[in-house]
Amino acid sequence: MDTANKIFVAGHRGLAGSAICRKLREMGFHNLVLRTRHELDLRNQTAVEDFFAAARPEYVFLAAARVGGILANSRFPAEFLLDNLAIQSNVIDAAYRHGVKKLQFLGSSCIYPKYASQPIREDALLTGALEPTNEWYAIAKIAGIKLVEAYRKQFGFRAISLMPTNLYGPGDNFDLQNSHVLPALLRKFHEARVAARGEVVVWGTGTARREFLHIDDFADASVFLMLHYDSPEIINVGFGEDIEIRDLARMIADVVGFSGGIVFDTTKPDGTPRKLLSTDRLKCLGWQAKIGLREGIERTYEWFRNQPEDPQDDPARRRADTGPLVERVRN
Ligand SMILES: NC(=O)c1ccc[n+]([C@@H]2O[C@H](COP(=O)([O-])OP(=O)(O)OC[C@H]3O[C@@H](n4cnc5c(N)ncnc54)[C@H](OP(=O)(O)O)[C@@H]3O)[C@@H](O)[C@H]2O)c1
């Protein structure tokens, strides 16, 4: 990949896509092709086809997807399945047919079986039942992985699939209706401190363990793998350590300066009991995460506090408008 190459970062306003763009620009890649969802709806096959025919990108980072937490997954199973199938099929197929030199597809750690042995190795894929709370999204992502594999096998298309762990950082979605656990907790604790509330309620027992990777570390790995990895095997991108949700909640409360109580609502689901990715394959290539969890949370909180109050300008709120097929949810 040369710094003059034309690179399409799909989903460039999202958490992963925006960080990949920052990293690419930092490294001197200046010929980025970017489209918002309103300019190019990747669910629309004709629009995607026309875009590739006209723009002719040489490299593609596919970081556009319908993304959300347990609540969003359980409310919109049809959109999580259909939107993701459409986005990835349209982009992968058009990229191949319009001569893209290499494509990177982003899967997710939720593609692995609910009870996969830990840390989860790449070969655990399709060895057991999925976590039901996000199986719609996971099934779509598994189809994406298989599509990448099939295009490599049948057409020799240079496409790779990364399986990132939970990502967090500047640019994250802080909407409580459809955000992931870390930004949701950060916002809850922040609002509780500002309103001087005595306690914060956290979903689940707090004993589930999760791994978190700062988005700048992820972007670093993403570009590194685009440059140095070319294999049909999927590859995990993780931090290498996990943490109990209750310890994460305490850490966030501390960073935010919230001194009240933390109550765990055990009537709410925990999701998968533990999810830690094996990073052996990535480490063998010479890559390792650098940003520790506490430092990463502090950096994210700093960013969050500097966001505009006006909902029109607030990316966290803007992300709530993800255009469901069936109905719009109003917070
Ligand atoms: N966040 C995580 O913890 C995590 C973990 C593992 C894997 N991943 C994977 O990383 C990728 C990116 O996730 P993210 O967290 O960056 O998501 P995100 O912040 O929600 O961003 C999603 C991006 O996708 C774009 N998009 C959504 N629907 C689209 C459509 N129909 N047409 C065109 N663009 C569309 C959005 O465009 P607009 O900005 O224009 O709305 C947005 O830029 C996904 O494949 C996800 O599965 C994320």
Short mmCIF file of C-alpha atoms and ligand atoms in Angstrom, two decimals:
data_model
loop_
_atom_site.label_atom_id
_atom_site.label_comp_id
_atom_site.label_asym_id
_atom_site.label_seq_id
_atom_site.Cartn_x
_atom_site.Cartn_y
_atom_site.Cartn_z
CA MET A 1 0.00 0.00 0.00
CA ASP A 2 1.46 3.32 -1.12
CA THR A 3 0.63 6.69 0.47
CA ALA A 4 -0.87 7.85 -2.84
CA ASN A 5 -3.21 4.87 -3.13
CA LYS A 6 -6.94 5.55 -3.14
CA ILE A 7 -8.41 4.10 0.04
CA PHE A 8 -12.13 3.77 0.80
CA VAL A 9 -12.83 3.71 4.53
CA ALA A 10 -16.48 2.64 4.75
CA GLY A 11 -18.00 3.92 7.99
CA HIS A 12 -15.45 6.75 8.42
CA ARG A 13 -17.60 8.62 10.97
CA GLY A 14 -17.93 5.56 13.22
CA LEU A 15 -15.72 4.56 16.13
CA ALA A 16 -13.47 2.20 14.15
CA GLY A 17 -13.61 4.00 10.80
CA SER A 18 -12.73 7.42 12.21
CA ALA A 19 -9.74 5.98 14.09
CA ILE A 20 -8.55 4.13 10.97
CA CYS A 21 -8.73 7.43 9.03
CA ARG A 22 -6.74 9.22 11.77
CA LYS A 23 -4.10 6.50 11.69
CA LEU A 24 -3.88 6.46 7.87
CA ARG A 25 -3.51 10.25 7.71
CA GLU A 26 -0.89 10.16 10.47
CA MET A 27 1.05 7.67 8.33
CA GLY A 28 0.85 9.92 5.25
CA PHE A 29 -1.99 8.23 3.35
CA HIS A 30 -3.75 11.25 1.89
CA ASN A 31 -6.01 9.85 -0.83
CA LEU A 32 -8.97 8.73 1.28
CA VAL A 33 -12.41 8.28 -0.27
CA LEU A 34 -15.14 8.84 2.30
CA ARG A 35 -18.95 8.75 2.15
CA THR A 36 -21.49 9.15 4.93
CA ARG A 37 -24.45 6.81 5.09
CA HIS A 38 -26.65 9.58 3.73
CA GLU A 39 -24.36 10.08 0.72
CA LEU A 40 -24.00 6.34 0.06
CA ASP A 41 -26.30 3.83 1.73
CA LEU A 42 -24.24 0.65 1.59
CA ARG A 43 -27.43 -1.43 1.85
CA ASN A 44 -28.28 -0.23 -1.65
CA GLN A 45 -26.57 -2.55 -4.13
CA THR A 46 -26.98 -0.26 -7.15
CA ALA A 47 -25.61 2.74 -5.28
CA VAL A 48 -22.60 0.72 -4.09
CA GLU A 49 -21.97 -0.57 -7.60
CA ASP A 50 -22.13 2.96 -9.06
CA PHE A 51 -19.81 4.27 -6.36
CA PHE A 52 -17.10 1.64 -7.01
CA ALA A 53 -17.39 2.11 -10.78
CA ALA A 54 -16.89 5.88 -10.45
CA ALA A 55 -14.48 6.21 -7.49
CA ARG A 56 -12.31 3.11 -8.23
CA PRO A 57 -10.75 2.74 -4.78
CA GLU A 58 -7.65 0.50 -4.58
CA TYR A 59 -7.95 -0.51 -0.93
CA VAL A 60 -11.05 -0.89 1.26
CA PHE A 61 -11.46 -0.88 5.02
CA LEU A 62 -15.01 -2.16 5.63
CA ALA A 63 -15.81 -0.53 8.99
CA ALA A 64 -19.47 0.24 8.22
CA ALA A 65 -22.04 -1.92 9.95
CA ARG A 66 -25.15 -1.77 12.04
CA VAL A 67 -23.67 -1.96 15.53
CA GLY A 68 -25.21 -1.92 19.01
CA GLY A 69 -25.48 -3.49 22.45
CA ILE A 70 -27.82 -6.12 23.91
CA LEU A 71 -30.84 -3.80 23.98
CA ALA A 72 -30.52 -2.71 20.36
CA ASN A 73 -29.90 -6.32 19.25
CA SER A 74 -33.00 -7.59 21.02
CA ARG A 75 -35.19 -4.77 19.70
CA PHE A 76 -34.10 -4.88 16.07
CA PRO A 77 -33.09 -8.45 15.19
CA ALA A 78 -34.26 -8.06 11.59
CA GLU A 79 -32.14 -4.95 10.98
CA PHE A 80 -29.07 -6.41 12.67
CA LEU A 81 -29.23 -9.41 10.38
CA LEU A 82 -30.42 -7.83 7.14
CA ASP A 83 -28.51 -4.52 7.20
CA ASN A 84 -25.21 -6.22 7.96
CA LEU A 85 -25.72 -8.93 5.34
CA ALA A 86 -26.55 -6.27 2.76
CA ILE A 87 -23.70 -3.87 3.61
CA GLN A 88 -20.97 -6.50 3.60
CA SER A 89 -22.23 -8.44 0.55
CA ASN A 90 -22.58 -5.28 -1.54
CA VAL A 91 -19.16 -3.92 -0.60
CA ILE A 92 -17.18 -7.18 -0.85
CA ASP A 93 -18.69 -8.09 -4.21
CA ALA A 94 -18.31 -4.62 -5.74
CA ALA A 95 -14.74 -4.32 -4.42
CA TYR A 96 -13.76 -7.58 -6.08
CA ARG A 97 -15.45 -6.80 -9.38
CA HIS A 98 -13.96 -3.30 -9.59
CA GLY A 99 -10.38 -4.45 -9.08
CA VAL A 100 -9.75 -3.48 -5.45
CA LYS A 101 -6.25 -4.70 -4.51
CA LYS A 102 -7.07 -5.60 -0.93
CA LEU A 103 -10.06 -5.41 1.42
CA GLN A 104 -10.25 -5.63 5.18
CA PHE A 105 -13.51 -6.87 6.73
CA LEU A 106 -14.28 -6.32 10.39
CA GLY A 107 -16.02 -9.13 12.22
CA SER A 108 -16.46 -9.21 15.98
CA SER A 109 -15.64 -11.34 19.00
CA CYS A 110 -19.36 -12.21 19.29
CA ILE A 111 -19.02 -14.60 16.34
CA TYR A 112 -17.49 -17.15 18.71
CA PRO A 113 -19.54 -19.75 20.65
CA LYS A 114 -20.98 -18.60 23.97
CA TYR A 115 -19.03 -21.24 25.88
CA ALA A 116 -15.82 -21.22 23.83
CA SER A 117 -12.78 -22.05 25.92
CA GLN A 118 -10.84 -18.98 26.98
CA PRO A 119 -8.86 -17.19 25.72
CA ILE A 120 -10.77 -17.72 22.49
CA ARG A 121 -8.63 -18.89 19.60
CA GLU A 122 -9.57 -18.23 15.99
CA ASP A 123 -10.26 -21.94 15.39
CA ALA A 124 -13.20 -21.81 17.87
CA LEU A 125 -15.34 -20.33 15.07
CA LEU A 126 -18.43 -22.48 14.37
CA THR A 127 -17.68 -25.02 17.10
CA GLY A 128 -20.73 -24.30 19.30
CA ALA A 129 -23.93 -22.35 19.90
CA LEU A 130 -23.81 -18.54 19.90
CA GLU A 131 -24.83 -16.14 22.67
CA PRO A 132 -28.57 -15.67 21.91
CA THR A 133 -28.69 -11.95 22.80
CA ASN A 134 -26.68 -10.96 19.75
CA GLU A 135 -26.94 -13.95 17.45
CA TRP A 136 -28.55 -11.88 14.65
CA TYR A 137 -25.51 -9.69 14.42
CA ALA A 138 -23.14 -12.63 14.90
CA ILE A 139 -24.76 -14.71 12.14
CA ALA A 140 -24.43 -11.78 9.72
CA LYS A 141 -20.76 -11.34 10.67
CA ILE A 142 -20.08 -15.08 10.22
CA ALA A 143 -21.64 -14.83 6.76
CA GLY A 144 -19.26 -11.91 6.05
CA ILE A 145 -16.24 -13.96 7.14
CA LYS A 146 -17.35 -16.82 4.91
CA LEU A 147 -17.94 -14.46 1.98
CA VAL A 148 -14.39 -13.13 2.34
CA GLU A 149 -13.10 -16.72 2.48
CA ALA A 150 -15.19 -17.74 -0.54
CA TYR A 151 -14.01 -14.78 -2.68
CA ARG A 152 -10.40 -15.57 -1.75
CA LYS A 153 -10.84 -19.25 -2.58
CA GLN A 154 -12.86 -18.88 -5.78
CA PHE A 155 -11.48 -15.63 -7.24
CA GLY A 156 -8.15 -15.11 -5.48
CA PHE A 157 -9.48 -11.81 -4.05
CA ARG A 158 -7.05 -10.48 -1.42
CA ALA A 159 -9.44 -9.94 1.45
CA ILE A 160 -8.79 -10.44 5.16
CA SER A 161 -11.07 -10.67 8.20
CA LEU A 162 -10.24 -9.16 11.59
CA MET A 163 -12.09 -10.09 14.79
CA PRO A 164 -11.82 -7.10 17.12
CA THR A 165 -12.66 -7.40 20.80
CA ASN A 166 -14.84 -4.69 22.48
CA LEU A 167 -13.55 -1.33 21.28
CA TYR A 168 -13.88 1.97 23.09
CA GLY A 169 -12.52 5.48 22.90
CA PRO A 170 -13.08 8.90 21.34
CA GLY A 171 -15.90 8.78 18.78
CA ASP A 172 -17.78 6.03 20.61
CA ASN A 173 -21.57 5.85 20.80
CA PHE A 174 -22.79 7.09 24.19
CA ASP A 175 -26.51 6.72 23.49
CA LEU A 176 -27.88 4.58 26.33
CA GLN A 177 -30.40 2.93 23.97
CA ASN A 178 -27.83 1.30 21.72
CA SER A 179 -24.35 1.72 23.14
CA HIS A 180 -21.87 -0.88 24.39
CA VAL A 181 -21.13 -1.45 28.05
CA LEU A 182 -18.10 0.82 28.55
CA PRO A 183 -19.47 4.04 27.00
CA ALA A 184 -22.89 3.35 28.57
CA LEU A 185 -21.28 3.10 32.03
CA LEU A 186 -19.15 6.18 31.43
CA ARG A 187 -22.21 8.22 30.57
CA LYS A 188 -24.30 6.80 33.45
CA PHE A 189 -21.61 7.57 36.03
CA HIS A 190 -20.96 11.01 34.55
CA GLU A 191 -24.65 11.94 34.65
CA ALA A 192 -25.00 10.54 38.20
CA ARG A 193 -22.07 12.67 39.37
CA VAL A 194 -23.40 15.80 37.68
CA ALA A 195 -26.89 15.23 39.16
CA ALA A 196 -25.36 14.29 42.56
CA ARG A 197 -27.26 10.97 42.58
CA GLY A 198 -26.56 8.53 45.39
CA GLU A 199 -26.27 5.37 43.29
CA VAL A 200 -25.87 4.00 39.80
CA VAL A 201 -27.61 0.83 38.61
CA VAL A 202 -25.51 -1.48 36.43
CA TRP A 203 -27.11 -4.22 34.36
CA GLY A 204 -26.34 -7.85 35.30
CA THR A 205 -24.48 -9.43 38.18
CA GLY A 206 -21.22 -7.61 37.48
CA THR A 207 -19.32 -10.90 37.36
CA ALA A 208 -19.17 -11.25 33.57
CA ARG A 209 -15.66 -10.66 32.27
CA ARG A 210 -14.89 -8.55 29.21
CA GLU A 211 -11.86 -7.37 27.30
CA PHE A 212 -11.54 -3.79 26.01
CA LEU A 213 -9.21 -2.37 23.39
CA HIS A 214 -8.66 1.35 22.91
CA ILE A 215 -9.69 2.47 19.45
CA ASP A 216 -6.29 4.01 18.65
CA ASP A 217 -4.64 0.67 19.40
CA PHE A 218 -7.24 -1.01 17.20
CA ALA A 219 -6.60 1.40 14.30
CA ASP A 220 -2.88 0.79 14.64
CA ALA A 221 -3.49 -2.99 14.39
CA SER A 222 -5.94 -2.56 11.51
CA VAL A 223 -3.46 -0.66 9.33
CA PHE A 224 -0.62 -2.96 10.43
CA LEU A 225 -2.63 -6.00 9.29
CA MET A 226 -3.66 -4.36 6.01
CA LEU A 227 0.06 -3.92 5.32
CA HIS A 228 1.42 -7.19 6.67
CA TYR A 229 -1.31 -9.86 6.81
CA ASP A 230 -2.65 -11.76 3.82
CA SER A 231 -4.25 -15.04 4.81
CA PRO A 232 -7.66 -16.73 4.59
CA GLU A 233 -7.48 -17.33 8.36
CA ILE A 234 -9.40 -14.85 10.51
CA ILE A 235 -7.28 -12.98 13.04
CA ASN A 236 -8.24 -11.74 16.52
CA VAL A 237 -7.44 -8.18 17.54
CA GLY A 238 -7.53 -7.87 21.31
CA PHE A 239 -5.91 -6.28 24.33
CA GLY A 240 -4.88 -9.63 25.82
CA GLU A 241 -6.46 -9.18 29.30
CA ASP A 242 -10.03 -9.01 30.58
CA ILE A 243 -11.77 -7.45 33.59
CA GLU A 244 -14.96 -8.14 35.60
CA ILE A 245 -17.75 -5.68 34.83
CA ARG A 246 -17.98 -4.72 38.51
CA ASP A 247 -14.28 -3.79 38.52
CA LEU A 248 -14.76 -1.89 35.30
CA ALA A 249 -17.70 -0.02 36.89
CA ARG A 250 -15.52 0.89 39.91
CA MET A 251 -12.70 2.07 37.65
CA ILE A 252 -15.08 4.23 35.62
CA ALA A 253 -16.70 5.64 38.78
CA ASP A 254 -13.23 6.57 39.98
CA VAL A 255 -12.18 8.21 36.70
CA VAL A 256 -15.45 10.17 36.57
CA GLY A 257 -15.26 11.16 40.24
CA PHE A 258 -18.54 9.47 41.27
CA SER A 259 -18.46 8.54 44.95
CA GLY A 260 -21.98 7.04 45.40
CA GLY A 261 -23.02 3.39 45.48
CA ILE A 262 -23.07 0.86 42.63
CA VAL A 263 -26.11 -1.47 42.47
CA PHE A 264 -26.16 -4.52 40.20
CA ASP A 265 -29.57 -5.28 38.63
CA THR A 266 -29.41 -9.09 38.54
CA THR A 267 -32.75 -9.33 36.68
CA LYS A 268 -30.93 -8.07 33.57
CA PRO A 269 -28.88 -10.44 31.38
CA ASP A 270 -25.11 -10.75 31.73
CA GLY A 271 -24.55 -12.03 28.21
CA THR A 272 -21.60 -14.37 27.67
CA PRO A 273 -19.90 -15.12 31.03
CA ARG A 274 -16.42 -14.41 29.73
CA LYS A 275 -14.98 -13.15 26.47
CA LEU A 276 -11.24 -12.86 26.12
CA LEU A 277 -9.62 -13.27 22.74
CA SER A 278 -6.40 -15.15 22.24
CA THR A 279 -3.97 -12.70 20.67
CA ASP A 280 -1.26 -15.27 19.98
CA ARG A 281 -1.62 -15.04 16.20
CA LEU A 282 -1.33 -11.25 16.27
CA LYS A 283 1.59 -11.29 18.70
CA CYS A 284 3.43 -13.72 16.41
CA LEU A 285 3.26 -11.04 13.72
CA GLY A 286 4.88 -8.59 16.14
CA TRP A 287 1.90 -6.44 17.21
CA GLN A 288 0.75 -5.70 20.76
CA ALA A 289 -1.65 -3.15 22.36
CA LYS A 290 -0.05 -0.18 24.12
CA ILE A 291 -2.85 1.80 25.81
CA GLY A 292 -3.78 0.50 29.29
CA LEU A 293 -7.46 0.38 30.32
CA ARG A 294 -7.36 3.13 32.95
CA GLU A 295 -5.41 5.47 30.68
CA GLY A 296 -7.79 4.68 27.81
CA ILE A 297 -10.86 5.42 29.94
CA GLU A 298 -9.35 8.72 31.10
CA ARG A 299 -8.70 9.73 27.48
CA THR A 300 -12.22 8.72 26.47
CA TYR A 301 -13.81 10.63 29.36
CA GLU A 302 -11.82 13.71 28.42
CA TRP A 303 -13.19 13.47 24.88
CA PHE A 304 -16.76 12.81 26.08
CA ARG A 305 -16.73 15.87 28.34
CA ASN A 306 -15.68 18.06 25.44
CA GLN A 307 -18.60 17.05 23.24
CA PRO A 308 -21.18 19.73 22.36
CA GLU A 309 -24.45 19.83 24.28
CA ASP A 310 -26.47 20.47 21.11
CA PRO A 311 -27.92 17.09 20.01
CA GLN A 312 -27.56 18.18 16.36
CA ASP A 313 -23.79 18.38 16.76
CA ASP A 314 -23.32 15.47 19.11
CA PRO A 315 -21.96 12.39 17.30
CA ALA A 316 -23.08 10.19 20.20
CA ARG A 317 -26.67 11.21 19.62
CA ARG A 318 -26.37 11.36 15.84
CA ARG A 319 -25.43 7.67 15.85
CA ALA A 320 -28.90 6.83 17.27
CA ASP A 321 -30.32 7.65 13.83
CA THR A 322 -29.33 4.35 12.25
CA GLY A 323 -32.37 4.07 9.99
CA PRO A 324 -34.17 0.89 11.02
CA LEU A 325 -36.13 -0.81 8.26
CA VAL A 326 -39.30 -1.22 10.28
CA GLU A 327 -39.61 1.68 12.68
CA ARG A 328 -37.70 4.52 14.28
CA VAL A 329 -37.06 4.46 18.01
CA ARG A 330 -37.32 7.75 19.80
CA ASN A 331 -35.41 8.05 23.03
N1 LIG B 1 -17.33 -1.04 18.54
C1 LIG B 1 -16.91 -2.23 18.91
O1 LIG B 1 -16.72 -2.52 20.09
C2 LIG B 1 -16.64 -3.28 17.89
C3 LIG B 1 -16.17 -4.52 18.34
C4 LIG B 1 -15.92 -5.52 17.42
C5 LIG B 1 -16.14 -5.27 16.08
N2 LIG B 1 -16.59 -4.06 15.67
C6 LIG B 1 -16.83 -3.89 14.24
O2 LIG B 1 -16.22 -2.71 13.75
C7 LIG B 1 -17.03 -2.16 12.72
C8 LIG B 1 -17.32 -0.71 13.02
O3 LIG B 1 -17.94 -0.61 14.29
P1 LIG B 1 -18.06 0.79 15.04
O4 LIG B 1 -18.10 0.50 16.48
O5 LIG B 1 -17.08 1.72 14.48
O6 LIG B 1 -19.53 1.22 14.62
P2 LIG B 1 -20.19 2.67 14.63
O7 LIG B 1 -19.41 3.60 15.46
O8 LIG B 1 -21.63 2.46 14.93
O9 LIG B 1 -20.04 3.15 13.13
C9 LIG B 1 -20.71 2.47 12.12
C10 LIG B 1 -20.45 3.19 10.84
O10 LIG B 1 -21.15 2.46 9.86
C11 LIG B 1 -21.79 3.38 9.02
N3 LIG B 1 -23.01 2.79 8.50
C12 LIG B 1 -24.00 2.15 9.19
N4 LIG B 1 -24.97 1.78 8.37
C13 LIG B 1 -24.59 2.20 7.13
C14 LIG B 1 -25.19 2.14 5.84
N5 LIG B 1 -26.37 1.54 5.68
N6 LIG B 1 -24.53 2.68 4.80
C15 LIG B 1 -23.33 3.29 4.98
N7 LIG B 1 -22.71 3.39 6.15
C16 LIG B 1 -23.35 2.84 7.21
C17 LIG B 1 -22.12 4.59 9.87
O11 LIG B 1 -22.19 5.70 9.00
P3 LIG B 1 -22.67 7.18 9.44
O12 LIG B 1 -21.61 7.71 10.35
O13 LIG B 1 -22.75 7.95 8.18
O14 LIG B 1 -23.97 7.01 10.14
C18 LIG B 1 -20.94 4.63 10.80
O15 LIG B 1 -19.93 5.45 10.30
C19 LIG B 1 -18.26 -3.02 12.63
O16 LIG B 1 -18.12 -3.95 11.59
C20 LIG B 1 -18.30 -3.73 13.94
O17 LIG B 1 -18.91 -4.97 13.82
C21 LIG B 1 -16.85 -3.05 16.54
#
